[in-house]
PDB file of C-alpha atoms in Angstrom:
ATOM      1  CA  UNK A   1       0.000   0.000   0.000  1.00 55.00           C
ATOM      2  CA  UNK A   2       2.842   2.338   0.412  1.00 63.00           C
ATOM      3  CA  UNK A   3       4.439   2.248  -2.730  1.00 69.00           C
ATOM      4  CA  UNK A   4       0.996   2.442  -4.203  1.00 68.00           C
ATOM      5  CA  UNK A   5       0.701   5.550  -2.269  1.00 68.00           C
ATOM      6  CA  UNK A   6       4.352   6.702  -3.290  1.00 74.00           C
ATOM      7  CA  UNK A   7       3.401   5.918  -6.824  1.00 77.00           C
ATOM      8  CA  UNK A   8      -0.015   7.707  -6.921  1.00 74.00           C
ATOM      9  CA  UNK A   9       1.350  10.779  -5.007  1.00 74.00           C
ATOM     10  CA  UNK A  10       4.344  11.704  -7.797  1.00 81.00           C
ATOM     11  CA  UNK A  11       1.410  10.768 -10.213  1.00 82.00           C
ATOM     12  CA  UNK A  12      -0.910  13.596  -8.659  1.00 78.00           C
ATOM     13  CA  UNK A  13       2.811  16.092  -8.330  1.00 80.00           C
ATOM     14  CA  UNK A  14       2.433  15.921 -11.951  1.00 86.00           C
ATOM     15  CA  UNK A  15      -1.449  16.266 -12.161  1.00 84.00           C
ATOM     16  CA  UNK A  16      -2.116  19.245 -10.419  1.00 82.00           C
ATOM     17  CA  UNK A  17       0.473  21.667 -11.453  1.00 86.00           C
ATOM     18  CA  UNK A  18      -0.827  20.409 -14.807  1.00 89.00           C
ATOM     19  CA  UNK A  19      -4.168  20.840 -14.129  1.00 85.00           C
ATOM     20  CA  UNK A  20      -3.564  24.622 -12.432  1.00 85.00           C
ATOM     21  CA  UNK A  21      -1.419  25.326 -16.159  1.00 90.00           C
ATOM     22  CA  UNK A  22      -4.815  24.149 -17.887  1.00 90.00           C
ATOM     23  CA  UNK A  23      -6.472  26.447 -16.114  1.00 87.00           C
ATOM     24  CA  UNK A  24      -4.263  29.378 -16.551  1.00 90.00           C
ATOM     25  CA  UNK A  25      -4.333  28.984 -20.322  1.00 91.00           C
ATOM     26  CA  UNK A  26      -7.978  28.863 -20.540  1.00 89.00           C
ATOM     27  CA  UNK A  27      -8.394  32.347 -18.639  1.00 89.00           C
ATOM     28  CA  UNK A  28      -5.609  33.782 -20.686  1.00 90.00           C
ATOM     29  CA  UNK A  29      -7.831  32.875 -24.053  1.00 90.00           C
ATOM     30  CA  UNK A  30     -10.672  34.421 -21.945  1.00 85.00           C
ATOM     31  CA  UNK A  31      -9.146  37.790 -21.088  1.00 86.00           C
ATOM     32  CA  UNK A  32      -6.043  38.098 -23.018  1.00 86.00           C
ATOM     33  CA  UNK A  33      -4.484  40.167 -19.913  1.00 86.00           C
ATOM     34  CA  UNK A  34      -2.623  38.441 -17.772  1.00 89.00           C
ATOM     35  CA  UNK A  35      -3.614  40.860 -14.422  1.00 89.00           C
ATOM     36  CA  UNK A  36      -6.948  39.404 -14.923  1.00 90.00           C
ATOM     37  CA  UNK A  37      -6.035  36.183 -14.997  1.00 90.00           C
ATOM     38  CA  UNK A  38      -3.572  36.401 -11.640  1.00 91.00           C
ATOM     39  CA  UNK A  39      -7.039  37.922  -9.915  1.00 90.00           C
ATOM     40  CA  UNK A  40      -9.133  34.858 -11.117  1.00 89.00           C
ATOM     41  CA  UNK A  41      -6.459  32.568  -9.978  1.00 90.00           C
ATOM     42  CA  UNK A  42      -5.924  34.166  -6.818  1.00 89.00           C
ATOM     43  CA  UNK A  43      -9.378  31.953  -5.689  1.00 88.00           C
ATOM     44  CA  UNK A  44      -7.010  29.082  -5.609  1.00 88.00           C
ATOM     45  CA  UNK A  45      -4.862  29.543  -2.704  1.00 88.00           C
ATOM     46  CA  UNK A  46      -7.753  31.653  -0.634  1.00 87.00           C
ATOM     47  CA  UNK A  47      -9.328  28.208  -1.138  1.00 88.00           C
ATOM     48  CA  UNK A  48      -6.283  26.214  -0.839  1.00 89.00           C
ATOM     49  CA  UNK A  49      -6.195  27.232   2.993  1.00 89.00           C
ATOM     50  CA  UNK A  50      -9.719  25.738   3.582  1.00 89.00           C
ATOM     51  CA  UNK A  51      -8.951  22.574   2.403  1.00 90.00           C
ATOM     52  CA  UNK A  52      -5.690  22.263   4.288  1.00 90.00           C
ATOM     53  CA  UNK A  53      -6.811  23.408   7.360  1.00 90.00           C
ATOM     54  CA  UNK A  54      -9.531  21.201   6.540  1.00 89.00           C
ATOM     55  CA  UNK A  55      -7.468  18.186   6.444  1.00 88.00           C
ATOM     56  CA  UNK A  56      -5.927  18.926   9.306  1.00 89.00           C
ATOM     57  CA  UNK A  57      -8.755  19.623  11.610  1.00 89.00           C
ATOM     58  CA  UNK A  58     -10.027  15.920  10.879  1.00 86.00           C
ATOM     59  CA  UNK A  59      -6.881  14.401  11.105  1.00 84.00           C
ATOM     60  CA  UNK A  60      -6.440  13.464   7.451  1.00 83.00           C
ATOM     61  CA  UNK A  61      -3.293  12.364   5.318  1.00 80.00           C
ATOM     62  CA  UNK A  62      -3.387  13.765   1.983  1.00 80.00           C
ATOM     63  CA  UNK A  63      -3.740  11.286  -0.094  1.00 79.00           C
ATOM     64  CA  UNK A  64      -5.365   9.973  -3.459  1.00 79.00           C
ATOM     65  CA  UNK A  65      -9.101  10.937  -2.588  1.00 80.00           C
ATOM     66  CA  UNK A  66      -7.411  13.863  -0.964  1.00 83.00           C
ATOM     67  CA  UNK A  67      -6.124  14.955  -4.309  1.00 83.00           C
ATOM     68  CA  UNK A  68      -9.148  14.412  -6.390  1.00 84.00           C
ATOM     69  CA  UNK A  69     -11.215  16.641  -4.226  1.00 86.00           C
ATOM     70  CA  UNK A  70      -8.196  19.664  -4.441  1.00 88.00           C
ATOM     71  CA  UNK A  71      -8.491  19.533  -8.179  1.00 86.00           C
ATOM     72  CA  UNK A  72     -12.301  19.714  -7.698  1.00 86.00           C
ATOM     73  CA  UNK A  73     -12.011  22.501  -5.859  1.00 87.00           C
ATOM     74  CA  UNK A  74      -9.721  24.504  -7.780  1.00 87.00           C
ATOM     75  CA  UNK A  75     -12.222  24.439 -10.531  1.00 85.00           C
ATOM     76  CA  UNK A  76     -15.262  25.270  -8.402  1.00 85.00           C
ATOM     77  CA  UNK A  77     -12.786  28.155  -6.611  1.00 86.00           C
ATOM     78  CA  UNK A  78     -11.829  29.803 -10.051  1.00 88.00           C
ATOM     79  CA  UNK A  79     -15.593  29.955 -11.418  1.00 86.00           C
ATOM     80  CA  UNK A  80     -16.138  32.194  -8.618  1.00 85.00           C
ATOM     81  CA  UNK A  81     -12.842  34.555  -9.422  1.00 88.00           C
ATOM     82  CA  UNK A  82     -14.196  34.924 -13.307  1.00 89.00           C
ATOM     83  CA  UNK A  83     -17.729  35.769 -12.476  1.00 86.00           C
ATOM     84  CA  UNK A  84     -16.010  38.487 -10.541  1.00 89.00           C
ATOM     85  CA  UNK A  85     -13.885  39.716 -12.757  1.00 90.00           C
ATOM     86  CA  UNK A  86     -16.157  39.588 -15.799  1.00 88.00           C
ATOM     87  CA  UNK A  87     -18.904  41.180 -13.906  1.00 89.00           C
ATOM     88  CA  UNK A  88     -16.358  43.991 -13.309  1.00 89.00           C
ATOM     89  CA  UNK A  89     -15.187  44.371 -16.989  1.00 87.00           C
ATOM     90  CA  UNK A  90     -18.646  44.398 -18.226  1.00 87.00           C
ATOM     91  CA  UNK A  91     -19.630  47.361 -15.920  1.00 87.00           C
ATOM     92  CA  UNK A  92     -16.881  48.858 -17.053  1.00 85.00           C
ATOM     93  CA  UNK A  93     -17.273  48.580 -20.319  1.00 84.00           C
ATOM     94  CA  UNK A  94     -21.243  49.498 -19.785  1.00 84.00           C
ATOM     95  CA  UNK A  95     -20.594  52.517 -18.168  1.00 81.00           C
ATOM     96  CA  UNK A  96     -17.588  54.322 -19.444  1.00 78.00           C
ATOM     97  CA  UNK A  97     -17.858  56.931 -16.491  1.00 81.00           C
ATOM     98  CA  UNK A  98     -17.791  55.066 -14.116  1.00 84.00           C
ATOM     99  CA  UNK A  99     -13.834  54.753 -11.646  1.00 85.00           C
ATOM    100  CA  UNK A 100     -12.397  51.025 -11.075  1.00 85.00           C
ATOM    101  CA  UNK A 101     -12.804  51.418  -7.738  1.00 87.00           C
ATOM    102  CA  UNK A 102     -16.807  51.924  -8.150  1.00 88.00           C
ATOM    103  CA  UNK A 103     -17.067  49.325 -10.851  1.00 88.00           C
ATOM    104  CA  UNK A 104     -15.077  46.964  -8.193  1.00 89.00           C
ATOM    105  CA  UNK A 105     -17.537  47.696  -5.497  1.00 88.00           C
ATOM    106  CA  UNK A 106     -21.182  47.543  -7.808  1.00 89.00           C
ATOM    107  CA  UNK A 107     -19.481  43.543  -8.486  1.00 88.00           C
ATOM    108  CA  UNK A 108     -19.281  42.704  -5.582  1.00 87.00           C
ATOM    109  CA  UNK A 109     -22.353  43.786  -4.516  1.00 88.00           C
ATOM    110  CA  UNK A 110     -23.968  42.106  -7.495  1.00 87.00           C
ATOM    111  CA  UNK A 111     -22.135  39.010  -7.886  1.00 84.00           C
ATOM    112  CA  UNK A 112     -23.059  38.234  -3.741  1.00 85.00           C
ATOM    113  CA  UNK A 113     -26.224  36.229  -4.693  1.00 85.00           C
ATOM    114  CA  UNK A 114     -24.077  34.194  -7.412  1.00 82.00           C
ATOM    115  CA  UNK A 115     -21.142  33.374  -5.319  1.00 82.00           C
ATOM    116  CA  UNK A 116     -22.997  32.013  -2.408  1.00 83.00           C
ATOM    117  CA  UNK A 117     -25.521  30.309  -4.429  1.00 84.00           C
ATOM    118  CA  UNK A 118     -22.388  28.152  -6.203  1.00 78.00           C
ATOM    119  CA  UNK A 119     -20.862  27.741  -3.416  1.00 82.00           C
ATOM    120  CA  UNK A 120     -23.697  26.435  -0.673  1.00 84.00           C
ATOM    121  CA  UNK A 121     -24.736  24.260  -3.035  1.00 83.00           C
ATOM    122  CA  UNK A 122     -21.497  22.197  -3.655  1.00 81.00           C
ATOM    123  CA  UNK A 123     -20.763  22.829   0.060  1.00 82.00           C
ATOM    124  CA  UNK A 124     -24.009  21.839   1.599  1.00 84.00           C
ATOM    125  CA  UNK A 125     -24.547  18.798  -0.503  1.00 83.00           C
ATOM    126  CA  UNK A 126     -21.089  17.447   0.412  1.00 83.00           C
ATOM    127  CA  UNK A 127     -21.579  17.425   4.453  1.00 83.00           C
ATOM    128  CA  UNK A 128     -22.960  14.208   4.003  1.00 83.00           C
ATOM    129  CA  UNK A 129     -20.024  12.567   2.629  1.00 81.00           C
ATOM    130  CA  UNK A 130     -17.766  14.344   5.215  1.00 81.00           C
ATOM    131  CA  UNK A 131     -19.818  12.352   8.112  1.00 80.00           C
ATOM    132  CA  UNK A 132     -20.182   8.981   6.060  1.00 75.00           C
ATOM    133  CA  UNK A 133     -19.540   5.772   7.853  1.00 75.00           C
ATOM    134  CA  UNK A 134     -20.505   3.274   5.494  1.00 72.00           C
ATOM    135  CA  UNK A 135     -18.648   1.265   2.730  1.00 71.00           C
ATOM    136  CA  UNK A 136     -16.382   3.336   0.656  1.00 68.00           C
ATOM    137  CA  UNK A 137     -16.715   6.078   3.118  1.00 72.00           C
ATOM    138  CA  UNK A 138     -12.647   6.008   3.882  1.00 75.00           C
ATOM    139  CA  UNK A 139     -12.291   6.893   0.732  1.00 75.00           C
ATOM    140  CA  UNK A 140     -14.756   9.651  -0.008  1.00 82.00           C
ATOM    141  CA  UNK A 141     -14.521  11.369   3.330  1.00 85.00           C
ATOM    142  CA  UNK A 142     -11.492  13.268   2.596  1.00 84.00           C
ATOM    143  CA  UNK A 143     -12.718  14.069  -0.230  1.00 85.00           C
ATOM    144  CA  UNK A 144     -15.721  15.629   0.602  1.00 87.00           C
ATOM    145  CA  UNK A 145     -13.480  16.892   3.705  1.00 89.00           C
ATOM    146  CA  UNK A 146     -10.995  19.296   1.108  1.00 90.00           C
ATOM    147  CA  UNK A 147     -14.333  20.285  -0.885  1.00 89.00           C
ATOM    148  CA  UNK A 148     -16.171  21.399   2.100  1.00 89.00           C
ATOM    149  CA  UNK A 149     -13.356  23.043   3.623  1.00 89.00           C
ATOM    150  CA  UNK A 150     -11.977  25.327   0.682  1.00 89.00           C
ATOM    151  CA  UNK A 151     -15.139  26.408  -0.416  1.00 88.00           C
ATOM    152  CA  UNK A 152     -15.419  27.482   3.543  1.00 87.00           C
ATOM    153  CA  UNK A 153     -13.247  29.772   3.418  1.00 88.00           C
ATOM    154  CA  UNK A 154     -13.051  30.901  -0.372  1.00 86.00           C
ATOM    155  CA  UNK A 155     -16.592  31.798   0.336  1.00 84.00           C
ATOM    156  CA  UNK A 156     -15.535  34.510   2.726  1.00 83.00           C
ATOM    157  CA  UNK A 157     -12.026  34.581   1.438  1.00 83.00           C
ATOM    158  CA  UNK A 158     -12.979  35.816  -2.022  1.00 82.00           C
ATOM    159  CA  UNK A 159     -16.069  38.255  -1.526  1.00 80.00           C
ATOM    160  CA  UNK A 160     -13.624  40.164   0.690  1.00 85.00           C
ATOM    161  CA  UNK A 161     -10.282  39.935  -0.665  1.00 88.00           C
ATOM    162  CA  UNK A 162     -10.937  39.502  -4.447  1.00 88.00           C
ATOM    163  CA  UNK A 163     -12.232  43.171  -4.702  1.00 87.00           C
ATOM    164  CA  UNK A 164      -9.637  44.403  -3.138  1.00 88.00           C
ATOM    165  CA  UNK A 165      -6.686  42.544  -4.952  1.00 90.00           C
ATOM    166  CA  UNK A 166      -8.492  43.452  -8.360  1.00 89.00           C
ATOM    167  CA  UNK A 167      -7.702  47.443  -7.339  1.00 88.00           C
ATOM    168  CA  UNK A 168      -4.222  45.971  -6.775  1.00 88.00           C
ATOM    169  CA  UNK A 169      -3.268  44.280  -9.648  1.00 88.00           C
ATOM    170  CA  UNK A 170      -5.031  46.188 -12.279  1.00 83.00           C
ATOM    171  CA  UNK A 171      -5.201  49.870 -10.541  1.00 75.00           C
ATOM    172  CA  UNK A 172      -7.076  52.907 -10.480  1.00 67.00           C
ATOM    173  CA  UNK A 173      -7.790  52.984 -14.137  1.00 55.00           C
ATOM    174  CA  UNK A 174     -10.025  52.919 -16.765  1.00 49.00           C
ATOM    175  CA  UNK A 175      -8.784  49.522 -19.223  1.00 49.00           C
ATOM    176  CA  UNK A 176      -9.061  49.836 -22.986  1.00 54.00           C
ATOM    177  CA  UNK A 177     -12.902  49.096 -23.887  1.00 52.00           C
ATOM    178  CA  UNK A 178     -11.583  47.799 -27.048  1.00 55.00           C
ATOM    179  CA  UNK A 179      -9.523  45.171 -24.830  1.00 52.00           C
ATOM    180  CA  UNK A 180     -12.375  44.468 -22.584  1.00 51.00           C
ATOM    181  CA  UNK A 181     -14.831  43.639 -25.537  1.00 54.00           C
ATOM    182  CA  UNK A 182     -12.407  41.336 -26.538  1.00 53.00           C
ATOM    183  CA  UNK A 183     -12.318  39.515 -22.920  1.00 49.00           C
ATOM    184  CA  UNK A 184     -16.192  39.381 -22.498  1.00 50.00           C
ATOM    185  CA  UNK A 185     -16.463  37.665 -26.235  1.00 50.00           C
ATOM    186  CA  UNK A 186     -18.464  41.009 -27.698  1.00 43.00           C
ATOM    187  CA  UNK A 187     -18.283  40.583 -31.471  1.00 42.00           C
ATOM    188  CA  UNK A 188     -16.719  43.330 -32.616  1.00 43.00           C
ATOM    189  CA  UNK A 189     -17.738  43.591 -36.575  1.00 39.00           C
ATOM    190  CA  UNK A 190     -15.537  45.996 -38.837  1.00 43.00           C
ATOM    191  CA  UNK A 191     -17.901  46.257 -41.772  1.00 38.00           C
ATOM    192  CA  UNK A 192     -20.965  47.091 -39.999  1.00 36.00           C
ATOM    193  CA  UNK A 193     -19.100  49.714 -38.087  1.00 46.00           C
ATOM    194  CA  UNK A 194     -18.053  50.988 -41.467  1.00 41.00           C
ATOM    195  CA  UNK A 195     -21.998  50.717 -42.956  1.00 34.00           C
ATOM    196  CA  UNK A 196     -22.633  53.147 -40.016  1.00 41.00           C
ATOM    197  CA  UNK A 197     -20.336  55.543 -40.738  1.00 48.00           C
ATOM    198  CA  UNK A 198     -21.516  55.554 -43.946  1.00 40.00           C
ATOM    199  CA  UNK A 199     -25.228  55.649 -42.978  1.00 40.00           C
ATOM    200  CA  UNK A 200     -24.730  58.413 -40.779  1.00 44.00           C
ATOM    201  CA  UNK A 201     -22.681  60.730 -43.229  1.00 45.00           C
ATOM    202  CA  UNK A 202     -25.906  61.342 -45.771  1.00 46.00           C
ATOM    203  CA  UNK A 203     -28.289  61.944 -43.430  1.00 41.00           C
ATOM    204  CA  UNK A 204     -26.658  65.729 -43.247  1.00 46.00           C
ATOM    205  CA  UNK A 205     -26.341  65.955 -46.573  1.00 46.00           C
ATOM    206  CA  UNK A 206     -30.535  64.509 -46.945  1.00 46.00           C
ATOM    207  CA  UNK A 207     -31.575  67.185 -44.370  1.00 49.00           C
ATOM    208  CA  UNK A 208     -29.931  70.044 -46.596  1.00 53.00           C
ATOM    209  CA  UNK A 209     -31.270  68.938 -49.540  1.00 54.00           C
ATOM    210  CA  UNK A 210     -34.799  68.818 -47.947  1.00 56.00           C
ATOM    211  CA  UNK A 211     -34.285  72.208 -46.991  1.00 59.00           C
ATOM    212  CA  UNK A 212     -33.134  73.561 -50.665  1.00 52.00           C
ATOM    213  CA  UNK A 213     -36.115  71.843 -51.693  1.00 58.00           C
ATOM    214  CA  UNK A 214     -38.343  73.730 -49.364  1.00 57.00           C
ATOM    215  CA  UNK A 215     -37.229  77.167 -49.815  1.00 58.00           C
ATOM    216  CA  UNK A 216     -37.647  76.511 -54.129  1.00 58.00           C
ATOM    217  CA  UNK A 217     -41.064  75.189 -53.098  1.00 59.00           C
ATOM    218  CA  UNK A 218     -41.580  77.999 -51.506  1.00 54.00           C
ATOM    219  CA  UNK A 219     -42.046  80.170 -53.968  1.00 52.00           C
ATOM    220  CA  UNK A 220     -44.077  78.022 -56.727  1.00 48.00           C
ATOM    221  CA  UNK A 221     -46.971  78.219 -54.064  1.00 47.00           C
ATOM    222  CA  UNK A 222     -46.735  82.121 -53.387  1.00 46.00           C
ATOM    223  CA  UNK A 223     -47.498  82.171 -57.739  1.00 47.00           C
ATOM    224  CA  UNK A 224     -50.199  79.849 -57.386  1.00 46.00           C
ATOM    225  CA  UNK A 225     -52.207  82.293 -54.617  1.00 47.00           C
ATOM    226  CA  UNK A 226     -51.611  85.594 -57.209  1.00 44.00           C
TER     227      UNK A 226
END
């Protein structure tokens, strides 16, 4: 059983920073900014700490099930950082007055209801597998265990910290709308752009020429009273 163990734990060394790169790329094709990415990724760690602390509350090895249920939480943990963040870039994209820090704060505000939503529900169905005691329960318990824990504390974690390390890493600023159009998957579509242009250009020149037309008409009638 211990070399089993030995063999499955350099399997899951490999796994997991593989699984965290997988991750990374897929929010880099999302936002094409890398600031937003290290915000959605900082869920990770904040719920890293709830499934370690987790662990050791219950006096739990990691192990194989123990590893599973990390991986399940990373995933779970970094749906909650891109709500965030894209719920930030569209307001700011939305409303082109409005500061970062405001746009930061409406989020948060707004994305509440989502957040806890996700995260009771994964959280609250998983209790019973924490308290299990029949077969198989050995080896879901600390799974359940690393789920229940990390989404603990990311759900406090990362309604509280998350709006503050978004003014950090990005700043007081206003990002390119063009950029952010291209992060929240807004077609952007240069030929209709370029038929509005166009459509609004003779619509100046149609107004004059219904005026000219209205001052020659003008006279015609004044010959028709005499």
């Amino acid at each position: 059983q211990y070399e089993n163990l030995a063999r499955v734990g350099k399997k899951l060394a490999i796994v997991i920073p593989i699984t965290v790169l997988i991750i990374f790329g897929v929010l880099y094709m999302l936002y094409r900014n890398l600031k937003y990415v290290y915000v959605a990724l900082a869920c990770i760690p904040l719920s890293l700490l709830g499934g370690i602390y987790a662990l050791l509350l219950r006096g739990y090895y990691f192990n194989v099930s123990g590893g599973v249920g990390f991986i399940s939480l990373f995933g779970i943990a970094t749906m909650a950082g891109v709500l965030f963040v894209s719920r930030t870039n569209h307001l700011l994209i939305e409303e082109p007055e409005i500061t970062t820090k405001a746009a930061v704060k409406k989020a948060a505000v707004i994305q509440l209801r989502p957040m806890l939503m996700t995260m009771l529900l994964a959280l609250l169905g998983l209790i019973p597998a924490t308290l299990g005691t029949g077969v198989g329960s050995d080896v879901q318990r600390p799974l359940a265990t690393v789920i229940v824990g990390g989404l603990f504390s990311a759900m406090f974690l990362v309604l509280t910290i998350l709006p503050s390390l978004y003014l950090v890493v990005v700043g007081e600023r206003k990002p390119n709308a063009q950029e952010l159009e291209e992060m929240s998957q807004k077609k952007h579509i240069p030929f209709l752009d370029f038929v509005n242009e166009l459509s609004e250009e003779p619509l100046e020149d149609e107004n004059e020429e219904d005026e000219v037309i209205k001052k020659k008409r003008k006279p015609s009638k004044k010959k028709k009273k005499t």
